[in-house]
mmCIF file of C-alpha atoms in Angstrom:
data_model
loop_
_atom_site.group_PDB
_atom_site.id
_atom_site.type_symbol
_atom_site.label_atom_id
_atom_site.label_comp_id
_atom_site.label_asym_id
_atom_site.label_seq_id
_atom_site.Cartn_x
_atom_site.Cartn_y
_atom_site.Cartn_z
ATOM 1 C CA MET A 22 2.676 -8.511 4.721
ATOM 2 C CA LYS A 23 -0.906 -9.590 4.716
ATOM 3 C CA LYS A 24 -2.672 -10.163 1.399
ATOM 4 C CA LEU A 25 -6.027 -8.539 0.648
ATOM 5 C CA ASN A 26 -8.507 -11.285 -0.220
ATOM 6 C CA SER A 27 -11.785 -9.496 -0.922
ATOM 7 C CA ILE A 28 -13.558 -6.149 -1.265
ATOM 8 C CA ASP A 29 -15.440 -6.946 1.967
ATOM 9 C CA GLU A 30 -12.098 -7.388 3.732
ATOM 10 C CA TYR A 31 -10.916 -4.040 2.267
ATOM 11 C CA LYS A 32 -14.040 -2.276 3.608
ATOM 12 C CA GLN A 33 -13.395 -3.750 7.003
ATOM 13 C CA ILE A 34 -9.622 -3.128 7.318
ATOM 14 C CA ILE A 35 -9.701 0.501 6.219
ATOM 15 C CA GLN A 36 -11.893 1.137 9.274
ATOM 16 C CA GLU A 37 -9.053 -0.012 11.470
ATOM 17 C CA GLU A 38 -6.159 2.160 12.709
ATOM 18 C CA ASN A 39 -3.042 2.778 10.629
ATOM 19 C CA VAL A 40 -3.436 0.578 7.598
ATOM 20 C CA ILE A 41 -1.191 0.891 4.531
ATOM 21 C CA LEU A 42 -2.256 -0.786 1.260
ATOM 22 C CA MET A 43 0.519 -1.596 -1.194
ATOM 23 C CA PHE A 44 -0.764 -1.977 -4.717
ATOM 24 C CA SER A 45 1.401 -4.315 -6.751
ATOM 25 C CA ALA A 46 1.414 -7.146 -9.313
ATOM 26 C CA ASP A 47 3.530 -10.219 -9.917
ATOM 27 C CA TRP A 48 4.526 -8.991 -13.360
ATOM 28 C CA CYS A 49 5.676 -5.524 -12.205
ATOM 29 C CA PRO A 50 9.482 -5.161 -12.380
ATOM 30 C CA ASP A 51 9.527 -2.025 -10.187
ATOM 31 C CA CYS A 52 7.487 -3.876 -7.555
ATOM 32 C CA ARG A 53 10.056 -6.703 -7.520
ATOM 33 C CA VAL A 54 12.867 -4.208 -6.927
ATOM 34 C CA ILE A 55 11.383 -2.996 -3.656
ATOM 35 C CA GLU A 56 10.228 -6.435 -2.502
ATOM 36 C CA PRO A 57 13.513 -7.218 -0.590
ATOM 37 C CA VAL A 58 13.201 -4.072 1.557
ATOM 38 C CA LEU A 59 9.498 -4.450 2.453
ATOM 39 C CA PRO A 60 10.077 -6.626 5.508
ATOM 40 C CA GLU A 61 12.494 -4.016 6.924
ATOM 41 C CA ILE A 62 9.976 -1.220 6.207
ATOM 42 C CA GLU A 63 7.248 -3.181 7.972
ATOM 43 C CA LYS A 64 9.510 -3.871 10.941
ATOM 44 C CA GLU A 65 10.518 -0.210 11.294
ATOM 45 C CA ASN A 66 6.907 0.932 11.023
ATOM 46 C CA SER A 67 5.187 -1.612 13.265
ATOM 47 C CA LYS A 68 2.363 0.738 14.232
ATOM 48 C CA TYR A 69 0.993 0.173 10.692
ATOM 49 C CA THR A 70 -0.588 -2.974 9.277
ATOM 50 C CA PHE A 71 0.501 -3.490 5.697
ATOM 51 C CA TYR A 72 -1.644 -5.236 3.069
ATOM 52 C CA TYR A 73 -0.590 -6.378 -0.358
ATOM 53 C CA VAL A 74 -3.271 -5.588 -2.963
ATOM 54 C CA ASP A 75 -2.868 -7.385 -6.269
ATOM 55 C CA ARG A 76 -3.658 -4.824 -8.923
ATOM 56 C CA ASP A 77 -4.994 -7.436 -11.368
ATOM 57 C CA GLU A 78 -7.324 -8.977 -8.801
ATOM 58 C CA PHE A 79 -8.635 -5.626 -7.599
ATOM 59 C CA ILE A 80 -8.663 -3.492 -10.778
ATOM 60 C CA ASP A 81 -12.013 -1.922 -9.830
ATOM 61 C CA LEU A 82 -10.662 -0.905 -6.394
ATOM 62 C CA CYS A 83 -7.627 0.590 -8.097
ATOM 63 C CA GLY A 84 -9.940 2.685 -10.307
ATOM 64 C CA GLU A 85 -12.026 3.743 -7.304
ATOM 65 C CA LEU A 86 -8.898 4.879 -5.426
ATOM 66 C CA ASN A 87 -7.243 6.408 -8.564
ATOM 67 C CA VAL A 88 -4.321 4.036 -8.381
ATOM 68 C CA PHE A 89 -3.173 3.862 -12.006
ATOM 69 C CA GLY A 90 0.515 3.087 -11.460
ATOM 70 C CA ILE A 91 2.275 0.497 -9.347
ATOM 71 C CA PRO A 92 3.889 0.040 -6.908
ATOM 72 C CA SER A 93 1.701 2.488 -5.010
ATOM 73 C CA PHE A 94 0.770 2.983 -1.383
ATOM 74 C CA VAL A 95 -2.431 4.360 0.180
ATOM 75 C CA ALA A 96 -2.801 4.757 3.934
ATOM 76 C CA PHE A 97 -6.046 4.729 5.964
ATOM 77 C CA ASN A 98 -6.925 5.415 9.575
ATOM 78 C CA LYS A 99 -10.430 4.677 10.835
ATOM 79 C CA GLY A 100 -12.012 4.889 7.404
ATOM 80 C CA GLU A 101 -10.219 8.061 6.263
ATOM 81 C CA GLU A 102 -7.439 8.234 3.768
ATOM 82 C CA THR A 103 -4.407 9.719 5.530
ATOM 83 C CA GLY A 104 -1.812 9.636 2.784
ATOM 84 C CA ARG A 105 -0.905 8.312 -0.645
ATOM 85 C CA PHE A 106 2.250 7.618 -2.586
ATOM 86 C CA VAL A 107 0.764 6.828 -5.987
ATOM 87 C CA SER A 108 2.700 6.961 -9.232
ATOM 88 C CA LYS A 109 4.045 4.673 -11.911
ATOM 89 C CA ASP A 110 7.642 5.480 -10.957
ATOM 90 C CA ARG A 111 10.074 3.098 -9.310
ATOM 91 C CA LYS A 112 10.285 3.809 -5.582
ATOM 92 C CA THR A 113 13.241 3.568 -3.235
ATOM 93 C CA GLN A 114 13.239 2.453 0.383
ATOM 94 C CA GLU A 115 13.957 6.045 1.431
ATOM 95 C CA GLU A 116 11.039 7.427 -0.608
ATOM 96 C CA ILE A 117 8.682 4.858 0.913
ATOM 97 C CA GLN A 118 9.882 5.714 4.423
ATOM 98 C CA ASP A 119 9.481 9.455 3.706
ATOM 99 C CA PHE A 120 5.870 8.758 2.623
ATOM 100 C CA ILE A 121 5.216 6.822 5.849
ATOM 101 C CA ASN A 122 6.752 9.638 7.962
ATOM 102 C CA ARG A 123 4.354 12.154 6.304
ATOM 103 C CA ILE A 124 1.134 10.193 6.960
ATOM 104 C CA LYS A 125 -1.303 12.180 9.052
ATOM 105 C CA ASN A 126 -2.592 10.176 12.000
#
């Protein structure tokens, strides 16, 4: 998974096709629970480019996108938001895959 490095990079990548941002933080226990399944999720959904967004580094972006719980996922395609799975709840591999299956492309 690629790591978001700047707001300028964010503005650029959301203009691309099929981007999923995963909002997380090192201290988040629910984020650590899903970490082992993320490579498999990425592999099974190779038409998407996944980016790790550190919540603490990008707190203003989280506010702008109404991401107040982590882990959370927001999908973009050519500058438009196409789906979101945003909550403070722990997520399972199946729930993440269901979210990806529902993304409007």
